[in-house]
Amino acid sequence: MDFVVPHDHPCLPGHFPGRPVVPGVVVLDHVLQAVEAAHGPRAAMRLPQVKFVQPLLPGQTASVTLDGAGPRWRFRVQRADELLVSGELVAEAAP
């Protein structure tokens, strides 16, 4: 799943003045959206392992890749061939 955080996104003012960087929580929200888009709604999700390698800047296109079968996935967020974030996500099925 590809996504872009626009320059006018409300998360950006103050993060950081003069050189805005997309907050990690916004990137991780896109990971959660990718899981739900591919596998349906989840009642609860946790991220036992996350590693931020490079920042995502506003206006850049990033891609979420999921590997594995639910309820546990490995994920990668990349900008072209450059790794930005990797980790593991564990989900419970929705009631």
PDB file of N, CA and C in Angstrom:
ATOM      1  N   MET A   1       0.847  -1.167   0.000  1.00  0.00           N
ATOM      2  CA  MET A   1       0.000   0.000   0.000  1.00  0.00           C
ATOM      3  C   MET A   1       0.892   1.230   0.000  1.00  0.00           C
ATOM      4  N   ASP A   2       0.693   2.097  -0.961  1.00  0.00           N
ATOM      5  CA  ASP A   2       1.442   3.349  -1.045  1.00  0.00           C
ATOM      6  C   ASP A   2       0.693   4.455  -0.326  1.00  0.00           C
ATOM      7  N   PHE A   3       1.444   5.408   0.220  1.00  0.00           N
ATOM      8  CA  PHE A   3       0.825   6.573   0.846  1.00  0.00           C
ATOM      9  C   PHE A   3       1.768   7.771   0.773  1.00  0.00           C
ATOM     10  N   VAL A   4       1.166   8.951   0.858  1.00  0.00           N
ATOM     11  CA  VAL A   4       1.893  10.225   0.893  1.00  0.00           C
ATOM     12  C   VAL A   4       1.280  11.061   1.998  1.00  0.00           C
ATOM     13  N   VAL A   5       2.110  11.653   2.835  1.00  0.00           N
ATOM     14  CA  VAL A   5       1.635  12.598   3.844  1.00  0.00           C
ATOM     15  C   VAL A   5       1.856  13.987   3.252  1.00  0.00           C
ATOM     16  N   PRO A   6       0.762  14.735   2.988  1.00  0.00           N
ATOM     17  CA  PRO A   6       0.902  16.030   2.322  1.00  0.00           C
ATOM     18  C   PRO A   6       1.569  17.076   3.221  1.00  0.00           C
ATOM     19  N   HIS A   7       2.122  18.093   2.578  1.00  0.00           N
ATOM     20  CA  HIS A   7       2.821  19.172   3.284  1.00  0.00           C
ATOM     21  C   HIS A   7       1.920  19.911   4.268  1.00  0.00           C
ATOM     22  N   ASP A   8       0.605  19.902   4.045  1.00  0.00           N
ATOM     23  CA  ASP A   8      -0.309  20.634   4.928  1.00  0.00           C
ATOM     24  C   ASP A   8      -0.974  19.735   5.976  1.00  0.00           C
ATOM     25  N   HIS A   9      -0.460  18.539   6.189  1.00  0.00           N
ATOM     26  CA  HIS A   9      -1.035  17.627   7.185  1.00  0.00           C
ATOM     27  C   HIS A   9      -0.934  18.267   8.573  1.00  0.00           C
ATOM     28  N   PRO A  10      -1.980  18.150   9.393  1.00  0.00           N
ATOM     29  CA  PRO A  10      -1.979  18.807  10.707  1.00  0.00           C
ATOM     30  C   PRO A  10      -0.927  18.278  11.686  1.00  0.00           C
ATOM     31  N   CYS A  11      -0.285  17.165  11.401  1.00  0.00           N
ATOM     32  CA  CYS A  11       0.744  16.642  12.306  1.00  0.00           C
ATOM     33  C   CYS A  11       2.079  17.365  12.165  1.00  0.00           C
ATOM     34  N   LEU A  12       2.251  18.153  11.116  1.00  0.00           N
ATOM     35  CA  LEU A  12       3.580  18.663  10.791  1.00  0.00           C
ATOM     36  C   LEU A  12       4.015  19.939  11.513  1.00  0.00           C
ATOM     37  N   PRO A  13       3.127  20.907  11.783  1.00  0.00           N
ATOM     38  CA  PRO A  13       3.614  22.103  12.482  1.00  0.00           C
ATOM     39  C   PRO A  13       4.258  21.723  13.821  1.00  0.00           C
ATOM     40  N   GLY A  14       5.463  22.199  14.010  1.00  0.00           N
ATOM     41  CA  GLY A  14       6.175  21.909  15.245  1.00  0.00           C
ATOM     42  C   GLY A  14       6.962  20.607  15.223  1.00  0.00           C
ATOM     43  N   HIS A  15       6.886  19.847  14.121  1.00  0.00           N
ATOM     44  CA  HIS A  15       7.587  18.545  14.056  1.00  0.00           C
ATOM     45  C   HIS A  15       8.436  18.477  12.797  1.00  0.00           C
ATOM     46  N   PHE A  16       9.367  19.148  12.539  1.00  0.00           N
ATOM     47  CA  PHE A  16      10.156  20.079  13.327  1.00  0.00           C
ATOM     48  C   PHE A  16      10.240  21.385  12.569  1.00  0.00           C
ATOM     49  N   PRO A  17      10.219  22.539  13.255  1.00  0.00           N
ATOM     50  CA  PRO A  17      10.239  23.838  12.566  1.00  0.00           C
ATOM     51  C   PRO A  17      11.438  23.956  11.616  1.00  0.00           C
ATOM     52  N   GLY A  18      11.148  24.362  10.390  1.00  0.00           N
ATOM     53  CA  GLY A  18      12.194  24.536   9.390  1.00  0.00           C
ATOM     54  C   GLY A  18      12.573  23.274   8.638  1.00  0.00           C
ATOM     55  N   ARG A  19      12.289  22.120   9.185  1.00  0.00           N
ATOM     56  CA  ARG A  19      12.570  20.839   8.514  1.00  0.00           C
ATOM     57  C   ARG A  19      11.543  19.817   8.978  1.00  0.00           C
ATOM     58  N   PRO A  20      10.326  19.905   8.439  1.00  0.00           N
ATOM     59  CA  PRO A  20       9.265  18.999   8.889  1.00  0.00           C
ATOM     60  C   PRO A  20       9.583  17.534   8.568  1.00  0.00           C
ATOM     61  N   VAL A  21       9.272  16.682   9.532  1.00  0.00           N
ATOM     62  CA  VAL A  21       9.443  15.235   9.416  1.00  0.00           C
ATOM     63  C   VAL A  21       8.113  14.595   9.810  1.00  0.00           C
ATOM     64  N   VAL A  22       7.681  13.600   9.059  1.00  0.00           N
ATOM     65  CA  VAL A  22       6.434  12.899   9.385  1.00  0.00           C
ATOM     66  C   VAL A  22       6.654  12.125  10.693  1.00  0.00           C
ATOM     67  N   PRO A  23       5.812  12.362  11.715  1.00  0.00           N
ATOM     68  CA  PRO A  23       5.967  11.637  12.980  1.00  0.00           C
ATOM     69  C   PRO A  23       5.814  10.123  12.798  1.00  0.00           C
ATOM     70  N   GLY A  24       6.556   9.374  13.588  1.00  0.00           N
ATOM     71  CA  GLY A  24       6.506   7.917  13.514  1.00  0.00           C
ATOM     72  C   GLY A  24       5.119   7.357  13.714  1.00  0.00           C
ATOM     73  N   VAL A  25       4.338   7.973  14.596  1.00  0.00           N
ATOM     74  CA  VAL A  25       2.983   7.471  14.853  1.00  0.00           C
ATOM     75  C   VAL A  25       2.114   7.565  13.598  1.00  0.00           C
ATOM     76  N   VAL A  26       2.351   8.561  12.758  1.00  0.00           N
ATOM     77  CA  VAL A  26       1.587   8.696  11.512  1.00  0.00           C
ATOM     78  C   VAL A  26       1.996   7.592  10.535  1.00  0.00           C
ATOM     79  N   VAL A  27       3.287   7.310  10.456  1.00  0.00           N
ATOM     80  CA  VAL A  27       3.762   6.220   9.593  1.00  0.00           C
ATOM     81  C   VAL A  27       3.171   4.888  10.068  1.00  0.00           C
ATOM     82  N   LEU A  28       3.201   4.651  11.382  1.00  0.00           N
ATOM     83  CA  LEU A  28       2.663   3.397  11.918  1.00  0.00           C
ATOM     84  C   LEU A  28       1.160   3.284  11.710  1.00  0.00           C
ATOM     85  N   ASP A  29       0.453   4.404  11.714  1.00  0.00           N
ATOM     86  CA  ASP A  29      -0.982   4.366  11.419  1.00  0.00           C
ATOM     87  C   ASP A  29      -1.223   3.828  10.010  1.00  0.00           C
ATOM     88  N   HIS A  30      -0.355   4.173   9.073  1.00  0.00           N
ATOM     89  CA  HIS A  30      -0.490   3.649   7.709  1.00  0.00           C
ATOM     90  C   HIS A  30      -0.204   2.147   7.665  1.00  0.00           C
ATOM     91  N   VAL A  31       0.687   1.667   8.516  1.00  0.00           N
ATOM     92  CA  VAL A  31       0.926   0.221   8.613  1.00  0.00           C
ATOM     93  C   VAL A  31      -0.348  -0.475   9.093  1.00  0.00           C
ATOM     94  N   LEU A  32      -0.970   0.071  10.125  1.00  0.00           N
ATOM     95  CA  LEU A  32      -2.216  -0.513  10.641  1.00  0.00           C
ATOM     96  C   LEU A  32      -3.313  -0.485   9.582  1.00  0.00           C
ATOM     97  N   GLN A  33      -3.398   0.611   8.828  1.00  0.00           N
ATOM     98  CA  GLN A  33      -4.389   0.701   7.750  1.00  0.00           C
ATOM     99  C   GLN A  33      -4.134  -0.363   6.681  1.00  0.00           C
ATOM    100  N   ALA A  34      -2.869  -0.633   6.391  1.00  0.00           N
ATOM    101  CA  ALA A  34      -2.538  -1.657   5.389  1.00  0.00           C
ATOM    102  C   ALA A  34      -2.995  -3.038   5.849  1.00  0.00           C
ATOM    103  N   VAL A  35      -2.810  -3.346   7.136  1.00  0.00           N
ATOM    104  CA  VAL A  35      -3.266  -4.634   7.668  1.00  0.00           C
ATOM    105  C   VAL A  35      -4.780  -4.739   7.549  1.00  0.00           C
ATOM    106  N   GLU A  36      -5.492  -3.699   7.956  1.00  0.00           N
ATOM    107  CA  GLU A  36      -6.955  -3.744   7.901  1.00  0.00           C
ATOM    108  C   GLU A  36      -7.471  -3.789   6.466  1.00  0.00           C
ATOM    109  N   ALA A  37      -6.790  -3.115   5.545  1.00  0.00           N
ATOM    110  CA  ALA A  37      -7.210  -3.152   4.141  1.00  0.00           C
ATOM    111  C   ALA A  37      -7.045  -4.557   3.560  1.00  0.00           C
ATOM    112  N   ALA A  38      -5.989  -5.244   3.963  1.00  0.00           N
ATOM    113  CA  ALA A  38      -5.714  -6.573   3.415  1.00  0.00           C
ATOM    114  C   ALA A  38      -6.435  -7.698   4.154  1.00  0.00           C
ATOM    115  N   HIS A  39      -6.701  -7.500   5.455  1.00  0.00           N
ATOM    116  CA  HIS A  39      -7.191  -8.617   6.270  1.00  0.00           C
ATOM    117  C   HIS A  39      -8.437  -8.298   7.082  1.00  0.00           C
ATOM    118  N   GLY A  40      -9.014  -7.126   6.900  1.00  0.00           N
ATOM    119  CA  GLY A  40     -10.223  -6.763   7.631  1.00  0.00           C
ATOM    120  C   GLY A  40      -9.923  -6.127   8.976  1.00  0.00           C
ATOM    121  N   PRO A  41     -10.967  -5.586   9.603  1.00  0.00           N
ATOM    122  CA  PRO A  41     -10.803  -4.894  10.884  1.00  0.00           C
ATOM    123  C   PRO A  41     -10.270  -5.823  11.975  1.00  0.00           C
ATOM    124  N   ARG A  42      -9.494  -5.258  12.849  1.00  0.00           N
ATOM    125  CA  ARG A  42      -8.920  -5.973  13.986  1.00  0.00           C
ATOM    126  C   ARG A  42      -9.405  -5.316  15.276  1.00  0.00           C
ATOM    127  N   ALA A  43      -9.673  -6.124  16.291  1.00  0.00           N
ATOM    128  CA  ALA A  43     -10.138  -5.594  17.575  1.00  0.00           C
ATOM    129  C   ALA A  43      -9.007  -4.893  18.315  1.00  0.00           C
ATOM    130  N   ALA A  44      -7.829  -5.452  18.273  1.00  0.00           N
ATOM    131  CA  ALA A  44      -6.680  -4.874  18.970  1.00  0.00           C
ATOM    132  C   ALA A  44      -5.417  -5.229  18.205  1.00  0.00           C
ATOM    133  N   MET A  45      -4.450  -4.312  18.215  1.00  0.00           N
ATOM    134  CA  MET A  45      -3.169  -4.557  17.563  1.00  0.00           C
ATOM    135  C   MET A  45      -2.065  -4.060  18.476  1.00  0.00           C
ATOM    136  N   ARG A  46      -0.939  -4.744  18.410  1.00  0.00           N
ATOM    137  CA  ARG A  46       0.224  -4.261  19.146  1.00  0.00           C
ATOM    138  C   ARG A  46       1.456  -4.379  18.261  1.00  0.00           C
ATOM    139  N   LEU A  47       2.436  -3.570  18.577  1.00  0.00           N
ATOM    140  CA  LEU A  47       3.671  -3.507  17.809  1.00  0.00           C
ATOM    141  C   LEU A  47       4.836  -3.858  18.737  1.00  0.00           C
ATOM    142  N   PRO A  48       5.147  -5.155  18.894  1.00  0.00           N
ATOM    143  CA  PRO A  48       6.189  -5.537  19.842  1.00  0.00           C
ATOM    144  C   PRO A  48       7.599  -5.136  19.414  1.00  0.00           C
ATOM    145  N   GLN A  49       7.787  -4.873  18.127  1.00  0.00           N
ATOM    146  CA  GLN A  49       9.114  -4.499  17.641  1.00  0.00           C
ATOM    147  C   GLN A  49       8.962  -3.506  16.495  1.00  0.00           C
ATOM    148  N   VAL A  50       9.623  -2.354  16.623  1.00  0.00           N
ATOM    149  CA  VAL A  50       9.627  -1.344  15.564  1.00  0.00           C
ATOM    150  C   VAL A  50      11.009  -0.707  15.525  1.00  0.00           C
ATOM    151  N   LYS A  51      11.553  -0.546  14.318  1.00  0.00           N
ATOM    152  CA  LYS A  51      12.841   0.121  14.151  1.00  0.00           C
ATOM    153  C   LYS A  51      12.697   1.202  13.086  1.00  0.00           C
ATOM    154  N   PHE A  52      12.948   2.451  13.488  1.00  0.00           N
ATOM    155  CA  PHE A  52      12.934   3.579  12.561  1.00  0.00           C
ATOM    156  C   PHE A  52      14.361   3.780  12.063  1.00  0.00           C
ATOM    157  N   VAL A  53      14.543   3.682  10.736  1.00  0.00           N
ATOM    158  CA  VAL A  53      15.876   3.739  10.147  1.00  0.00           C
ATOM    159  C   VAL A  53      16.140   5.091   9.497  1.00  0.00           C
ATOM    160  N   GLN A  54      15.164   5.601   8.771  1.00  0.00           N
ATOM    161  CA  GLN A  54      15.273   6.872   8.055  1.00  0.00           C
ATOM    162  C   GLN A  54      13.979   7.646   8.231  1.00  0.00           C
ATOM    163  N   PRO A  55      14.032   8.987   8.212  1.00  0.00           N
ATOM    164  CA  PRO A  55      12.796   9.767   8.321  1.00  0.00           C
ATOM    165  C   PRO A  55      12.030   9.802   6.999  1.00  0.00           C
ATOM    166  N   LEU A  56      10.728   9.976   7.114  1.00  0.00           N
ATOM    167  CA  LEU A  56       9.867  10.224   5.957  1.00  0.00           C
ATOM    168  C   LEU A  56       9.554  11.706   5.953  1.00  0.00           C
ATOM    169  N   LEU A  57       9.736  12.348   4.818  1.00  0.00           N
ATOM    170  CA  LEU A  57       9.474  13.771   4.698  1.00  0.00           C
ATOM    171  C   LEU A  57       8.125  13.989   4.028  1.00  0.00           C
ATOM    172  N   PRO A  58       7.464  15.113   4.337  1.00  0.00           N
ATOM    173  CA  PRO A  58       6.173  15.408   3.709  1.00  0.00           C
ATOM    174  C   PRO A  58       6.296  15.410   2.185  1.00  0.00           C
ATOM    175  N   GLY A  59       5.282  14.871   1.521  1.00  0.00           N
ATOM    176  CA  GLY A  59       5.252  14.847   0.063  1.00  0.00           C
ATOM    177  C   GLY A  59       5.949  13.651  -0.558  1.00  0.00           C
ATOM    178  N   GLN A  60       6.699  12.890   0.221  1.00  0.00           N
ATOM    179  CA  GLN A  60       7.373  11.706  -0.314  1.00  0.00           C
ATOM    180  C   GLN A  60       6.414  10.515  -0.321  1.00  0.00           C
ATOM    181  N   THR A  61       6.548   9.675  -1.328  1.00  0.00           N
ATOM    182  CA  THR A  61       5.735   8.464  -1.410  1.00  0.00           C
ATOM    183  C   THR A  61       6.434   7.339  -0.666  1.00  0.00           C
ATOM    184  N   ALA A  62       5.675   6.686   0.199  1.00  0.00           N
ATOM    185  CA  ALA A  62       6.189   5.530   0.935  1.00  0.00           C
ATOM    186  C   ALA A  62       5.286   4.340   0.647  1.00  0.00           C
ATOM    187  N   SER A  63       5.820   3.156   0.847  1.00  0.00           N
ATOM    188  CA  SER A  63       5.099   1.924   0.551  1.00  0.00           C
ATOM    189  C   SER A  63       5.183   0.986   1.751  1.00  0.00           C
ATOM    190  N   VAL A  64       4.039   0.399   2.132  1.00  0.00           N
ATOM    191  CA  VAL A  64       3.977  -0.573   3.221  1.00  0.00           C
ATOM    192  C   VAL A  64       3.913  -1.970   2.614  1.00  0.00           C
ATOM    193  N   THR A  65       4.786  -2.856   3.072  1.00  0.00           N
ATOM    194  CA  THR A  65       4.793  -4.254   2.659  1.00  0.00           C
ATOM    195  C   THR A  65       4.597  -5.127   3.890  1.00  0.00           C
ATOM    196  N   LEU A  66       3.665  -6.070   3.797  1.00  0.00           N
ATOM    197  CA  LEU A  66       3.389  -7.004   4.886  1.00  0.00           C
ATOM    198  C   LEU A  66       3.873  -8.389   4.492  1.00  0.00           C
ATOM    199  N   ASP A  67       4.430  -9.111   5.452  1.00  0.00           N
ATOM    200  CA  ASP A  67       4.890 -10.468   5.212  1.00  0.00           C
ATOM    201  C   ASP A  67       4.415 -11.349   6.359  1.00  0.00           C
ATOM    202  N   GLY A  68       3.822 -12.473   6.022  1.00  0.00           N
ATOM    203  CA  GLY A  68       3.355 -13.397   7.043  1.00  0.00           C
ATOM    204  C   GLY A  68       1.857 -13.575   6.983  1.00  0.00           C
ATOM    205  N   ALA A  69       1.379 -14.450   7.839  1.00  0.00           N
ATOM    206  CA  ALA A  69      -0.051 -14.731   7.916  1.00  0.00           C
ATOM    207  C   ALA A  69      -0.544 -14.289   9.282  1.00  0.00           C
ATOM    208  N   GLY A  70      -1.721 -13.667   9.293  1.00  0.00           N
ATOM    209  CA  GLY A  70      -2.286 -13.204  10.556  1.00  0.00           C
ATOM    210  C   GLY A  70      -2.383 -14.319  11.559  1.00  0.00           C
ATOM    211  N   PRO A  71      -2.305 -14.024  12.798  1.00  0.00           N
ATOM    212  CA  PRO A  71      -2.391 -12.684  13.366  1.00  0.00           C
ATOM    213  C   PRO A  71      -1.044 -11.990  13.562  1.00  0.00           C
ATOM    214  N   ARG A  72       0.033 -12.484  12.944  1.00  0.00           N
ATOM    215  CA  ARG A  72       1.355 -11.877  13.140  1.00  0.00           C
ATOM    216  C   ARG A  72       1.969 -11.576  11.772  1.00  0.00           C
ATOM    217  N   TRP A  73       2.422 -10.350  11.614  1.00  0.00           N
ATOM    218  CA  TRP A  73       3.052  -9.933  10.367  1.00  0.00           C
ATOM    219  C   TRP A  73       4.363  -9.216  10.653  1.00  0.00           C
ATOM    220  N   ARG A  74       5.299  -9.352   9.746  1.00  0.00           N
ATOM    221  CA  ARG A  74       6.473  -8.482   9.675  1.00  0.00           C
ATOM    222  C   ARG A  74       6.088  -7.394   8.685  1.00  0.00           C
ATOM    223  N   PHE A  75       6.564  -6.186   8.907  1.00  0.00           N
ATOM    224  CA  PHE A  75       6.261  -5.108   7.965  1.00  0.00           C
ATOM    225  C   PHE A  75       7.512  -4.309   7.652  1.00  0.00           C
ATOM    226  N   ARG A  76       7.455  -3.679   6.486  1.00  0.00           N
ATOM    227  CA  ARG A  76       8.505  -2.765   6.033  1.00  0.00           C
ATOM    228  C   ARG A  76       7.821  -1.553   5.435  1.00  0.00           C
ATOM    229  N   VAL A  77       8.362  -0.393   5.727  1.00  0.00           N
ATOM    230  CA  VAL A  77       7.934   0.844   5.085  1.00  0.00           C
ATOM    231  C   VAL A  77       9.155   1.349   4.330  1.00  0.00           C
ATOM    232  N   GLN A  78       8.977   1.553   3.019  1.00  0.00           N
ATOM    233  CA  GLN A  78      10.096   1.951   2.175  1.00  0.00           C
ATOM    234  C   GLN A  78       9.740   3.172   1.347  1.00  0.00           C
ATOM    235  N   ARG A  79      10.780   3.925   0.999  1.00  0.00           N
ATOM    236  CA  ARG A  79      10.692   5.010   0.027  1.00  0.00           C
ATOM    237  C   ARG A  79      11.553   4.533  -1.133  1.00  0.00           C
ATOM    238  N   ALA A  80      10.900   4.158  -2.230  1.00  0.00           N
ATOM    239  CA  ALA A  80      11.585   3.483  -3.342  1.00  0.00           C
ATOM    240  C   ALA A  80      12.258   2.238  -2.760  1.00  0.00           C
ATOM    241  N   ASP A  81      13.581   2.105  -2.907  1.00  0.00           N
ATOM    242  CA  ASP A  81      14.287   0.932  -2.380  1.00  0.00           C
ATOM    243  C   ASP A  81      14.900   1.178  -1.005  1.00  0.00           C
ATOM    244  N   GLU A  82      14.640   2.335  -0.416  1.00  0.00           N
ATOM    245  CA  GLU A  82      15.258   2.705   0.858  1.00  0.00           C
ATOM    246  C   GLU A  82      14.351   2.348   2.038  1.00  0.00           C
ATOM    247  N   LEU A  83      14.860   1.560   2.971  1.00  0.00           N
ATOM    248  CA  LEU A  83      14.100   1.171   4.153  1.00  0.00           C
ATOM    249  C   LEU A  83      13.955   2.356   5.101  1.00  0.00           C
ATOM    250  N   LEU A  84      12.710   2.616   5.521  1.00  0.00           N
ATOM    251  CA  LEU A  84      12.429   3.675   6.490  1.00  0.00           C
ATOM    252  C   LEU A  84      12.120   3.091   7.865  1.00  0.00           C
ATOM    253  N   VAL A  85      11.239   2.088   7.901  1.00  0.00           N
ATOM    254  CA  VAL A  85      10.779   1.489   9.159  1.00  0.00           C
ATOM    255  C   VAL A  85      10.574  -0.006   8.932  1.00  0.00           C
ATOM    256  N   SER A  86      10.910  -0.796   9.943  1.00  0.00           N
ATOM    257  CA  SER A  86      10.590  -2.223   9.900  1.00  0.00           C
ATOM    258  C   SER A  86      10.117  -2.641  11.280  1.00  0.00           C
ATOM    259  N   GLY A  87       9.409  -3.761  11.324  1.00  0.00           N
ATOM    260  CA  GLY A  87       8.942  -4.226  12.618  1.00  0.00           C
ATOM    261  C   GLY A  87       7.991  -5.393  12.510  1.00  0.00           C
ATOM    262  N   GLU A  88       7.325  -5.619  13.625  1.00  0.00           N
ATOM    263  CA  GLU A  88       6.384  -6.728  13.748  1.00  0.00           C
ATOM    264  C   GLU A  88       5.077  -6.205  14.325  1.00  0.00           C
ATOM    265  N   LEU A  89       3.973  -6.750  13.828  1.00  0.00           N
ATOM    266  CA  LEU A  89       2.641  -6.367  14.281  1.00  0.00           C
ATOM    267  C   LEU A  89       1.869  -7.631  14.627  1.00  0.00           C
ATOM    268  N   VAL A  90       1.162  -7.600  15.743  1.00  0.00           N
ATOM    269  CA  VAL A  90       0.345  -8.735  16.172  1.00  0.00           C
ATOM    270  C   VAL A  90      -1.076  -8.227  16.356  1.00  0.00           C
ATOM    271  N   ALA A  91      -2.051  -8.937  15.780  1.00  0.00           N
ATOM    272  CA  ALA A  91      -3.446  -8.485  15.816  1.00  0.00           C
ATOM    273  C   ALA A  91      -4.366  -9.591  16.307  1.00  0.00           C
ATOM    274  N   GLU A  92      -5.479  -9.152  16.897  1.00  0.00           N
ATOM    275  CA  GLU A  92      -6.555 -10.057  17.276  1.00  0.00           C
ATOM    276  C   GLU A  92      -7.699  -9.866  16.292  1.00  0.00           C
ATOM    277  N   ALA A  93      -8.439 -10.907  16.015  1.00  0.00           N
ATOM    278  CA  ALA A  93      -9.587 -10.804  15.109  1.00  0.00           C
ATOM    279  C   ALA A  93     -10.678  -9.960  15.753  1.00  0.00           C
ATOM    280  N   ALA A  94     -11.389  -9.226  14.922  1.00  0.00           N
ATOM    281  CA  ALA A  94     -12.517  -8.426  15.414  1.00  0.00           C
ATOM    282  C   ALA A  94     -13.618  -9.361  15.899  1.00  0.00           C
ATOM    283  N   PRO A  95     -14.365  -8.938  16.935  1.00  0.00           N
ATOM    284  CA  PRO A  95     -15.453  -9.796  17.439  1.00  0.00           C
ATOM    285  C   PRO A  95     -16.566  -9.978  16.418  1.00  0.00           C
TER     286      PRO A  95
END
